[in-house]
PDB file of C-alpha atoms in Angstrom:
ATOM      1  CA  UNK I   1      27.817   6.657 -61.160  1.00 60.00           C
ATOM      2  CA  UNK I   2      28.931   9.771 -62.941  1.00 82.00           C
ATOM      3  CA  UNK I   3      27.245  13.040 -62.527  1.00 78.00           C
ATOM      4  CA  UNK I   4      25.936  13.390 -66.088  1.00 81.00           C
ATOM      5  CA  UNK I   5      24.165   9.451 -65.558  1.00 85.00           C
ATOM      6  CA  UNK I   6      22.307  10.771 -62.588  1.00 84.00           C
ATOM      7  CA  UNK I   7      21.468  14.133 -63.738  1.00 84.00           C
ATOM      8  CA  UNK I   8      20.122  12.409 -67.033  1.00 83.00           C
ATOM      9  CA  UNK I   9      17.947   9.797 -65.024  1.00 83.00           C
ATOM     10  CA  UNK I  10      16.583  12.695 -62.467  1.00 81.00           C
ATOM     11  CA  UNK I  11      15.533  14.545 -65.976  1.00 81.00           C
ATOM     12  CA  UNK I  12      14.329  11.014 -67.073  1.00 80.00           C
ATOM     13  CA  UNK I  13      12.398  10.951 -64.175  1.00 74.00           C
ATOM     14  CA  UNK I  14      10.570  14.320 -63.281  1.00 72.00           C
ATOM     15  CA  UNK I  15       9.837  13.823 -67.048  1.00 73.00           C
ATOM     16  CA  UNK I  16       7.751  11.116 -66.355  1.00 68.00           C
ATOM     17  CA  UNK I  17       6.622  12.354 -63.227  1.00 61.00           C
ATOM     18  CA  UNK I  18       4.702  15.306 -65.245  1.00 57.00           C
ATOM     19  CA  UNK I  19       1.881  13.319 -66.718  1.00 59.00           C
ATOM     20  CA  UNK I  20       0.404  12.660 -62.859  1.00 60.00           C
ATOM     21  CA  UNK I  21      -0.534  15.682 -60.475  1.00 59.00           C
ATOM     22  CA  UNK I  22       1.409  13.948 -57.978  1.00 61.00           C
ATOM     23  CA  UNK I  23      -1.753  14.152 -55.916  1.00 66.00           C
ATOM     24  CA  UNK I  24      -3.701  11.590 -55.004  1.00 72.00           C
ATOM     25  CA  UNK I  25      -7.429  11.776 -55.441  1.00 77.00           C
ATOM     26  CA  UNK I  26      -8.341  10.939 -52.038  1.00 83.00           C
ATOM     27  CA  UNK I  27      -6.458  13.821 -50.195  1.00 84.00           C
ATOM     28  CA  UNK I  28      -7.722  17.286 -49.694  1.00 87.00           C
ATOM     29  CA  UNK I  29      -5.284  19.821 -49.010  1.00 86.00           C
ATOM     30  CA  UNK I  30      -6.921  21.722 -46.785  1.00 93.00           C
ATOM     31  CA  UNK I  31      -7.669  18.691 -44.306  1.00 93.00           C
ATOM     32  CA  UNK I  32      -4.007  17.622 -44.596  1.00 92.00           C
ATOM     33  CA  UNK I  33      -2.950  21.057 -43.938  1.00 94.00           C
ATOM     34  CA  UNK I  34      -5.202  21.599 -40.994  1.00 96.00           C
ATOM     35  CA  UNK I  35      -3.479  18.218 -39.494  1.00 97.00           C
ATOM     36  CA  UNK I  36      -0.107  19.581 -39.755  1.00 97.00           C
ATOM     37  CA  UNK I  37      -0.645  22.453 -38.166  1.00 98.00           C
ATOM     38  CA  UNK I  38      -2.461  21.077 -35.533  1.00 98.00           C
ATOM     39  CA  UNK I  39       0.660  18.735 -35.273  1.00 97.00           C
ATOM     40  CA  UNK I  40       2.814  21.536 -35.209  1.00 98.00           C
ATOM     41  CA  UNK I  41       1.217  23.668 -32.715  1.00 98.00           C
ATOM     42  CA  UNK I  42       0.894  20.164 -30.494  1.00 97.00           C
ATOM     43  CA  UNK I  43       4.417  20.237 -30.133  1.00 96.00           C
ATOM     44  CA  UNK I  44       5.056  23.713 -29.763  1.00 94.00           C
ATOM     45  CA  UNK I  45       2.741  23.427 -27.302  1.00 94.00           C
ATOM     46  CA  UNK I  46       4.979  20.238 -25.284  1.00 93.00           C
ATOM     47  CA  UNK I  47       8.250  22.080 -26.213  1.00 90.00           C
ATOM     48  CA  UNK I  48       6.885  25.884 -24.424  1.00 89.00           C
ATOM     49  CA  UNK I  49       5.653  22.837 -21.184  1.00 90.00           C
ATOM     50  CA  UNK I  50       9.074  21.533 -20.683  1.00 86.00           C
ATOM     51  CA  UNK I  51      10.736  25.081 -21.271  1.00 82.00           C
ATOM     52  CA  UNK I  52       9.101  26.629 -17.699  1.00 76.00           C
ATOM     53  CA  UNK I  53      12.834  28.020 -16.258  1.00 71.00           C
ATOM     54  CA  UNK I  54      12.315  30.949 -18.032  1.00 61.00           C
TER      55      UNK I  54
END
């Protein structure tokens, strides 16, 4: 596969990928945001608890 083959189907494809919000209706940001970063600061929280030489 050539460079120009997969640059044309990536076009091909965020082309088609336009027409949809990419979003599903079902999701709400903000409650998928608040999960991460509760995720997040769950394992900063077990990385700083196994961290206590210094």
């Amino acid at each position: 596969m050539s460079f120009h083959s997969a640059a044309a189907q990536l076009v091909t494809l965020a082309a088609e990928g336009g027409e949809h919000g990419g979003n599903h209706e079902s999701l709400n940001p903000y409650l998928v945001g608040a999960c991460v970063l509760a995720g997040l600061l769950l394992l900063l929280w077990i990385t700083t608890r196994f961290n206590r030489d210094r």
